[in-house]
Amino acid sequence: GAGVSQSPSNKVTEKGKDVELRCDPISGHTALYWYRQSLGQGLEFLIYFQGNSAPDKSGLPSDRFSAERTGGSVSTLTIQRTQQEDSAVYLCASSVADYTDTQYFGPGTRLTVL
Amino acid sequence: GNSVTQMEGPVTLSEEAFLTINCTYTATGYPSLFWYVQYPGEGLQLLLKATKADDKGSNKGFEATYRKETTSFHLEKGSVQVSDSAVYFCALRGMNRDDKIIFGKGTRLHILP
């Protein structure tokens, strides 16, 4: 398929471990977004990429969270020293150019921190 | 700042019932308004949108009208089906090019056969 894909679909980890979440956007989409979906909290914006650069990192909740994007395509969200409050569904989306375009979402990665 | 408030769920209806999910917003100027739907196990999909006052977005039998005077964008469907069971998110994007989409907390809809 040509949609946004994310891996893994589920991740269970122990408190204090690092995790990496991957997003493959739609081919040719310049903009890429990460969101966090917590129970009863809706979608929380984390970071926005335009190509390989991140002009908006304002949503990253702490310095334990980081993200990178290489080759203008795949992105990795890394959470270091995970805490139980990091448990959530992490959603990735992409759009053709920027915020003005329709965003297409992946199925998400459900992260559980024990 | 910009914000979106939508009715809390879950909402449970019988098949063929009329659906309304309320959404109101706070924003300056004329934001673009959206409804997204998340079916079980899937990512969000854009359901419909409206970009100016009095516009009506529609898709799959769902409708929502951009009401500037009441700052609302309520989602309606005349006859729901079991397959409409999902989580529905109201969202807005401000007028500035760099404005992000802001999502409501979502409303879970259960349709009983």
PDB file of C-alpha atoms in Angstrom, chain B residues 6-113:
ATOM      1  CA  GLN B   6     -16.231  18.415  21.643  1.00  0.00           C
ATOM      2  CA  MET B   7     -18.792  16.423  23.517  1.00  0.00           C
ATOM      3  CA  GLU B   8     -17.483  13.635  25.675  1.00  0.00           C
ATOM      4  CA  GLY B   9     -18.360  10.088  24.900  1.00  0.00           C
ATOM      5  CA  PRO B  10     -19.007   7.378  24.633  1.00  0.00           C
ATOM      6  CA  VAL B  11     -22.120   7.899  22.584  1.00  0.00           C
ATOM      7  CA  THR B  12     -24.228   4.787  22.094  1.00  0.00           C
ATOM      8  CA  LEU B  13     -26.990   4.683  19.504  1.00  0.00           C
ATOM      9  CA  SER B  14     -29.085   2.070  17.763  1.00  0.00           C
ATOM     10  CA  GLU B  15     -28.656   1.496  14.062  1.00  0.00           C
ATOM     11  CA  GLU B  16     -30.586   4.000  11.896  1.00  0.00           C
ATOM     12  CA  ALA B  17     -30.701   6.582  14.681  1.00  0.00           C
ATOM     13  CA  PHE B  18     -29.869  10.244  14.074  1.00  0.00           C
ATOM     14  CA  LEU B  19     -26.413  11.305  15.189  1.00  0.00           C
ATOM     15  CA  THR B  20     -25.131  14.647  16.420  1.00  0.00           C
ATOM     16  CA  ILE B  21     -21.662  15.142  17.888  1.00  0.00           C
ATOM     17  CA  ASN B  22     -21.185  18.691  19.108  1.00  0.00           C
ATOM     18  CA  CYS B  23     -18.020  20.668  18.479  1.00  0.00           C
ATOM     19  CA  THR B  24     -17.271  24.286  19.337  1.00  0.00           C
ATOM     20  CA  TYR B  25     -14.084  26.194  18.833  1.00  0.00           C
ATOM     21  CA  THR B  26     -12.147  29.246  19.930  1.00  0.00           C
ATOM     22  CA  ALA B  27      -9.984  30.981  17.355  1.00  0.00           C
ATOM     23  CA  THR B  28      -9.298  34.366  15.849  1.00  0.00           C
ATOM     24  CA  GLY B  29     -10.406  35.073  12.326  1.00  0.00           C
ATOM     25  CA  TYR B  30     -11.592  32.237  10.127  1.00  0.00           C
ATOM     26  CA  PRO B  31      -9.897  28.937  10.882  1.00  0.00           C
ATOM     27  CA  SER B  32     -10.362  25.818   8.778  1.00  0.00           C
ATOM     28  CA  LEU B  33     -12.445  23.155  10.506  1.00  0.00           C
ATOM     29  CA  PHE B  34     -12.205  19.381  10.208  1.00  0.00           C
ATOM     30  CA  TRP B  35     -13.702  16.129  11.372  1.00  0.00           C
ATOM     31  CA  TYR B  36     -11.411  13.116  11.497  1.00  0.00           C
ATOM     32  CA  VAL B  37     -12.501   9.515  12.129  1.00  0.00           C
ATOM     33  CA  GLN B  38     -10.458   6.707  13.673  1.00  0.00           C
ATOM     34  CA  TYR B  39     -11.790   3.207  13.066  1.00  0.00           C
ATOM     35  CA  PRO B  40     -10.628   0.450  15.418  1.00  0.00           C
ATOM     36  CA  GLY B  41      -6.976  -0.429  14.847  1.00  0.00           C
ATOM     37  CA  GLU B  42      -6.467   2.248  12.224  1.00  0.00           C
ATOM     38  CA  GLY B  43      -5.026   5.730  11.985  1.00  0.00           C
ATOM     39  CA  LEU B  44      -7.060   8.895  11.699  1.00  0.00           C
ATOM     40  CA  GLN B  45      -8.708   9.665   8.393  1.00  0.00           C
ATOM     41  CA  LEU B  46     -10.027  12.997   7.253  1.00  0.00           C
ATOM     42  CA  LEU B  47     -13.826  12.684   7.123  1.00  0.00           C
ATOM     43  CA  LEU B  48     -14.808  16.171   6.002  1.00  0.00           C
ATOM     44  CA  LYS B  49     -13.739  19.775   6.215  1.00  0.00           C
ATOM     45  CA  ALA B  50     -14.928  23.351   5.751  1.00  0.00           C
ATOM     46  CA  THR B  51     -12.720  26.332   5.167  1.00  0.00           C
ATOM     47  CA  LYS B  52     -15.057  29.312   5.418  1.00  0.00           C
ATOM     48  CA  ALA B  53     -18.181  30.399   7.219  1.00  0.00           C
ATOM     49  CA  ASP B  54     -21.455  28.729   6.147  1.00  0.00           C
ATOM     50  CA  ASP B  55     -19.574  26.052   4.196  1.00  0.00           C
ATOM     51  CA  LYS B  56     -20.958  22.549   4.618  1.00  0.00           C
ATOM     52  CA  GLY B  57     -18.568  19.626   4.539  1.00  0.00           C
ATOM     53  CA  SER B  58     -20.014  16.230   3.702  1.00  0.00           C
ATOM     54  CA  ASN B  59     -18.803  12.674   3.194  1.00  0.00           C
ATOM     55  CA  LYS B  60     -20.196   9.151   3.689  1.00  0.00           C
ATOM     56  CA  GLY B  61     -23.556  10.566   4.760  1.00  0.00           C
ATOM     57  CA  PHE B  62     -21.975  12.780   7.429  1.00  0.00           C
ATOM     58  CA  GLU B  63     -22.369  16.556   7.347  1.00  0.00           C
ATOM     59  CA  ALA B  64     -21.073  19.519   9.311  1.00  0.00           C
ATOM     60  CA  THR B  65     -21.731  23.210   8.762  1.00  0.00           C
ATOM     61  CA  TYR B  66     -19.236  25.945   9.676  1.00  0.00           C
ATOM     62  CA  ARG B  67     -21.197  28.324  11.914  1.00  0.00           C
ATOM     63  CA  LYS B  68     -19.226  31.460  12.628  1.00  0.00           C
ATOM     64  CA  GLU B  69     -21.970  33.041  14.739  1.00  0.00           C
ATOM     65  CA  THR B  70     -22.019  30.123  17.179  1.00  0.00           C
ATOM     66  CA  THR B  71     -18.367  29.063  16.612  1.00  0.00           C
ATOM     67  CA  SER B  72     -19.578  25.521  16.018  1.00  0.00           C
ATOM     68  CA  PHE B  73     -19.008  22.661  13.598  1.00  0.00           C
ATOM     69  CA  HIS B  74     -21.378  19.923  14.767  1.00  0.00           C
ATOM     70  CA  LEU B  75     -21.197  16.546  13.040  1.00  0.00           C
ATOM     71  CA  GLU B  76     -24.499  14.985  11.940  1.00  0.00           C
ATOM     72  CA  LYS B  77     -25.710  11.879  10.182  1.00  0.00           C
ATOM     73  CA  GLY B  78     -29.295  11.032   9.499  1.00  0.00           C
ATOM     74  CA  SER B  79     -29.115   7.247   9.857  1.00  0.00           C
ATOM     75  CA  VAL B  80     -26.082   5.628  11.443  1.00  0.00           C
ATOM     76  CA  GLN B  81     -24.808   2.132  10.720  1.00  0.00           C
ATOM     77  CA  VAL B  82     -22.851  -0.330  12.830  1.00  0.00           C
ATOM     78  CA  SER B  83     -19.853   0.360  10.599  1.00  0.00           C
ATOM     79  CA  ASP B  84     -19.843   3.983  11.789  1.00  0.00           C
ATOM     80  CA  SER B  85     -18.605   2.843  15.197  1.00  0.00           C
ATOM     81  CA  ALA B  86     -15.337   4.715  15.668  1.00  0.00           C
ATOM     82  CA  VAL B  87     -13.748   7.655  17.451  1.00  0.00           C
ATOM     83  CA  TYR B  88     -14.498  11.054  15.922  1.00  0.00           C
ATOM     84  CA  PHE B  89     -12.178  14.046  16.336  1.00  0.00           C
ATOM     85  CA  CYS B  90     -13.076  17.656  15.678  1.00  0.00           C
ATOM     86  CA  ALA B  91     -10.096  19.797  14.691  1.00  0.00           C
ATOM     87  CA  LEU B  92      -9.164  23.252  13.528  1.00  0.00           C
ATOM     88  CA  ARG B  93      -6.246  24.969  11.858  1.00  0.00           C
ATOM     89  CA  GLY B  94      -5.692  28.690  12.211  1.00  0.00           C
ATOM     90  CA  MET B  95      -5.360  31.136   9.365  1.00  0.00           C
ATOM     91  CA  ASN B  96      -1.599  31.567   9.538  1.00  0.00           C
ATOM     92  CA  ARG B  97       0.522  29.376   7.308  1.00  0.00           C
ATOM     93  CA  ASP B  98       2.465  28.041  10.291  1.00  0.00           C
ATOM     94  CA  ASP B  99      -0.590  27.209  12.382  1.00  0.00           C
ATOM     95  CA  LYS B 100      -0.779  23.562  13.406  1.00  0.00           C
ATOM     96  CA  ILE B 101      -3.939  21.456  13.456  1.00  0.00           C
ATOM     97  CA  ILE B 102      -5.435  21.347  16.931  1.00  0.00           C
ATOM     98  CA  PHE B 103      -7.550  18.320  17.778  1.00  0.00           C
ATOM     99  CA  GLY B 104     -10.360  17.844  20.231  1.00  0.00           C
ATOM    100  CA  LYS B 105     -10.229  14.958  22.681  1.00  0.00           C
ATOM    101  CA  GLY B 106     -12.347  12.682  20.527  1.00  0.00           C
ATOM    102  CA  THR B 107     -15.802  11.165  20.921  1.00  0.00           C
ATOM    103  CA  ARG B 108     -16.204   7.402  20.854  1.00  0.00           C
ATOM    104  CA  LEU B 109     -19.335   6.277  19.016  1.00  0.00           C
ATOM    105  CA  HIS B 110     -20.903   2.835  19.482  1.00  0.00           C
ATOM    106  CA  ILE B 111     -23.684   1.779  17.148  1.00  0.00           C
ATOM    107  CA  LEU B 112     -25.775  -1.197  18.260  1.00  0.00           C
ATOM    108  CA  PRO B 113     -27.395  -3.482  15.658  1.00  0.00           C
TER     109      PRO B 113
END
